[in-house]
Each structure stands twice: as C-alpha cells, then as structure tokens.
Amino acid sequence: MFFQQKDRHEQMARLDPRDTNADGVVSPEEAAAYIQDYLQNASPQERDELLRGYMNQMTPDQRQQMGDAIVQSSANPVQSVRADDPNDLADAFTRTAQAPAQDGRSPLEAAFGQGGMLSNPMVKAGLVGLAAMIGSKMLRR
C-alpha cells in the first residue's frame, strides 16, 4: 500500500532529520524513531485518532504480526496485546512508545529495530506505512 507511494516516503524523509543517508527513503529503523517522536509529542486526541484509524485499516493478520512484534521485545513494558482489537493494539503501541529508553533506544525502536521483528516483511511494511501516514498528516498542517 504505502510502498507504492514513493512521493510520500520522500516527503516524510524531508520532514524527518533521521534520514541519515539522505536517500529520500526512511528506513524501518528510522520509521520507528519517527513514530516514537510523534507519539511522544502529539496530543493524546491526535495520537489516538491517527493510531486507531491506521490499526483499523490493517488486516487481522497484519495486526497480529504488529502485536507480536510489540510483545516479543524484551525492552517492552507491554506484556500482552489483543491484536484482534485495533483499540488495544493502538494503546499498546502508545504505551511502548512512551516507556523509558533503554540503551539509548525506546522500547518501540528496540521492538522494531535490527534483531527485532523487522525480519518479518509484514511488520516492516506496517511500520513504514504508519510512519508515512504520520508524515502525510504532518504535511497537511
């Protein structure tokens, strides 16, 4: 879905100083950091609206993979998530993003960083898609 919209990735990359190699594409690791920053700085209402909207768009299998990625990270304070419930998944995502950093990375970045669930292409697509949705929202401001 979002992989086919290269313009959105390029626009998001211009907004995100974490595009460290300036290639115009935000990597999944950069996307996790981007989402982390957004979730910590957005108003609760804006954050909830965006996350719930995005989670509702995902297929049940995509939500399950995303939920597994969150729960399986040892750095994450969230112990369980009902992936069949988009609201619970959005809440778990937010709690993970707001947890204290460990080793210089947030639990969200640890869950989706190298060695985490990024070997799963569905999780990678979901993470980059969410970052693209945030980037698109920021551009419309």
Tab-separated table of C-alpha atoms in Angstrom:
chain	number	residue	atom	x	y	z
A	1	MET	CA	0.000	0.000	0.000
A	2	PHE	CA	2.423	2.723	1.133
A	3	PHE	CA	5.458	1.131	-0.536
A	4	GLN	CA	3.928	2.108	-3.877
A	5	GLN	CA	3.691	5.750	-2.879
A	6	LYS	CA	7.316	6.823	-3.152
A	7	ASP	CA	6.344	10.516	-3.086
A	8	ARG	CA	5.007	10.142	0.458
A	9	HIS	CA	8.224	8.481	1.570
A	10	GLU	CA	10.263	11.266	0.037
A	11	GLN	CA	8.119	13.944	1.652
A	12	MET	CA	8.316	12.182	5.008
A	13	ALA	CA	12.084	11.913	4.686
A	14	ARG	CA	12.385	15.661	4.147
A	15	LEU	CA	10.460	16.208	7.386
A	16	ASP	CA	12.467	13.646	9.305
A	17	PRO	CA	16.059	14.528	10.165
A	18	ARG	CA	16.628	10.845	10.920
A	19	ASP	CA	17.002	10.106	7.203
A	20	THR	CA	20.697	9.897	7.926
A	21	ASN	CA	21.819	8.828	4.470
A	22	ALA	CA	19.604	11.450	2.744
A	23	ASP	CA	18.410	8.911	0.179
A	24	GLY	CA	14.830	10.188	0.313
A	25	VAL	CA	13.557	6.968	1.882
A	26	VAL	CA	13.104	6.460	5.591
A	27	SER	CA	14.274	3.004	6.637
A	28	PRO	CA	12.182	0.905	9.025
A	29	GLU	CA	14.590	1.785	11.831
A	30	GLU	CA	14.232	5.475	11.018
A	31	ALA	CA	10.462	4.993	10.782
A	32	ALA	CA	10.398	3.549	14.321
A	33	ALA	CA	12.290	6.580	15.630
A	34	TYR	CA	9.990	8.907	13.677
A	35	ILE	CA	6.881	7.251	15.111
A	36	GLN	CA	8.431	7.346	18.584
A	37	ASP	CA	8.931	11.106	18.350
A	38	TYR	CA	5.424	11.665	17.025
A	39	LEU	CA	3.761	9.571	19.722
A	40	GLN	CA	5.606	11.387	22.474
A	41	ASN	CA	4.811	14.857	21.139
A	42	ALA	CA	1.316	14.617	19.635
A	43	SER	CA	-1.725	15.471	21.682
A	44	PRO	CA	-3.486	12.405	23.116
A	45	GLN	CA	-6.521	13.047	20.911
A	46	GLU	CA	-4.466	13.417	17.717
A	47	ARG	CA	-2.352	10.369	18.568
A	48	ASP	CA	-5.368	8.181	19.343
A	49	GLU	CA	-7.224	9.252	16.216
A	50	LEU	CA	-4.272	8.524	13.946
A	51	LEU	CA	-3.311	5.198	15.530
A	52	ARG	CA	-6.843	3.855	15.756
A	53	GLY	CA	-7.500	4.862	12.156
A	54	TYR	CA	-4.351	3.145	10.995
A	55	MET	CA	-4.927	-0.021	13.034
A	56	ASN	CA	-8.491	-0.261	11.689
A	57	GLN	CA	-7.099	-0.262	8.136
A	58	MET	CA	-4.837	-3.234	8.816
A	59	THR	CA	-5.904	-6.798	8.125
A	60	PRO	CA	-6.282	-9.127	11.127
A	61	ASP	CA	-3.031	-10.866	10.145
A	62	GLN	CA	-1.162	-7.560	9.945
A	63	ARG	CA	-2.476	-6.565	13.371
A	64	GLN	CA	-1.405	-9.924	14.792
A	65	GLN	CA	2.116	-9.532	13.413
A	66	MET	CA	2.341	-5.981	14.771
A	67	GLY	CA	1.079	-7.105	18.186
A	68	ASP	CA	3.585	-9.975	18.239
A	69	ALA	CA	6.403	-7.546	17.456
A	70	ILE	CA	5.457	-5.365	20.395
A	71	VAL	CA	5.030	-8.162	22.930
A	72	GLN	CA	8.125	-10.162	21.929
A	73	SER	CA	10.572	-7.353	22.569
A	74	SER	CA	12.318	-7.783	25.916
A	75	ALA	CA	12.637	-3.975	26.217
A	76	ASN	CA	8.884	-3.512	26.062
A	77	PRO	CA	6.718	-2.967	29.152
A	78	VAL	CA	3.602	-4.298	27.358
A	79	GLN	CA	3.161	-7.964	28.240
A	80	SER	CA	0.107	-8.750	26.143
A	81	VAL	CA	-1.998	-7.202	23.430
A	82	ARG	CA	-5.292	-8.222	21.871
A	83	ALA	CA	-4.309	-7.860	18.239
A	84	ASP	CA	-7.883	-8.561	17.141
A	85	ASP	CA	-8.855	-5.270	18.826
A	86	PRO	CA	-7.462	-2.243	16.938
A	87	ASN	CA	-8.005	-0.049	20.006
A	88	ASP	CA	-5.983	-2.348	22.266
A	89	LEU	CA	-3.212	-2.538	19.662
A	90	ALA	CA	-3.134	1.256	19.364
A	91	ASP	CA	-2.937	1.550	23.167
A	92	ALA	CA	-0.095	-1.000	23.324
A	93	PHE	CA	1.771	0.878	20.610
A	94	THR	CA	1.405	4.145	22.531
A	95	ARG	CA	2.465	2.631	25.871
A	96	THR	CA	5.527	1.128	24.195
A	97	ALA	CA	6.472	4.466	22.650
A	98	GLN	CA	6.101	6.299	25.948
A	99	ALA	CA	8.166	3.861	28.022
A	100	PRO	CA	11.627	4.971	29.194
A	101	ALA	CA	14.539	4.457	26.821
A	102	GLN	CA	16.992	1.650	27.380
A	103	ASP	CA	20.472	1.667	25.843
A	104	GLY	CA	19.620	4.921	24.078
A	105	ARG	CA	16.590	3.490	22.275
A	106	SER	CA	12.926	3.495	23.119
A	107	PRO	CA	11.204	0.139	23.550
A	108	LEU	CA	9.387	0.903	20.284
A	109	GLU	CA	12.683	1.311	18.448
A	110	ALA	CA	14.032	-1.848	20.122
A	111	ALA	CA	10.954	-3.864	19.147
A	112	PHE	CA	11.213	-2.846	15.512
A	113	GLY	CA	14.972	-2.300	15.170
A	114	GLN	CA	17.606	-4.664	13.832
A	115	GLY	CA	17.355	-8.007	15.549
A	116	GLY	CA	13.701	-7.323	16.332
A	117	MET	CA	10.686	-8.112	14.208
A	118	LEU	CA	11.954	-6.320	11.100
A	119	SER	CA	12.815	-9.652	9.526
A	120	ASN	CA	9.048	-10.014	9.068
A	121	PRO	CA	8.107	-8.149	5.852
A	122	MET	CA	4.532	-7.586	7.032
A	123	VAL	CA	5.719	-5.865	10.204
A	124	LYS	CA	8.215	-3.792	8.231
A	125	ALA	CA	5.517	-2.696	5.800
A	126	GLY	CA	3.162	-1.818	8.642
A	127	LEU	CA	5.753	0.245	10.457
A	128	VAL	CA	6.854	2.176	7.383
A	129	GLY	CA	3.203	2.614	6.397
A	130	LEU	CA	2.361	4.122	9.771
A	131	ALA	CA	5.326	6.487	9.530
A	132	ALA	CA	4.170	7.510	6.044
A	133	MET	CA	0.686	8.187	7.378
A	134	ILE	CA	2.141	10.394	10.115
A	135	GLY	CA	4.347	12.187	7.579
A	136	SER	CA	1.354	12.776	5.344
A	137	LYS	CA	-0.649	14.167	8.287
A	138	MET	CA	2.196	16.497	9.189
A	139	LEU	CA	2.400	17.778	5.601
A	140	ARG	CA	-1.280	18.697	5.628
A	141	ARG	CA	-0.792	21.032	8.594
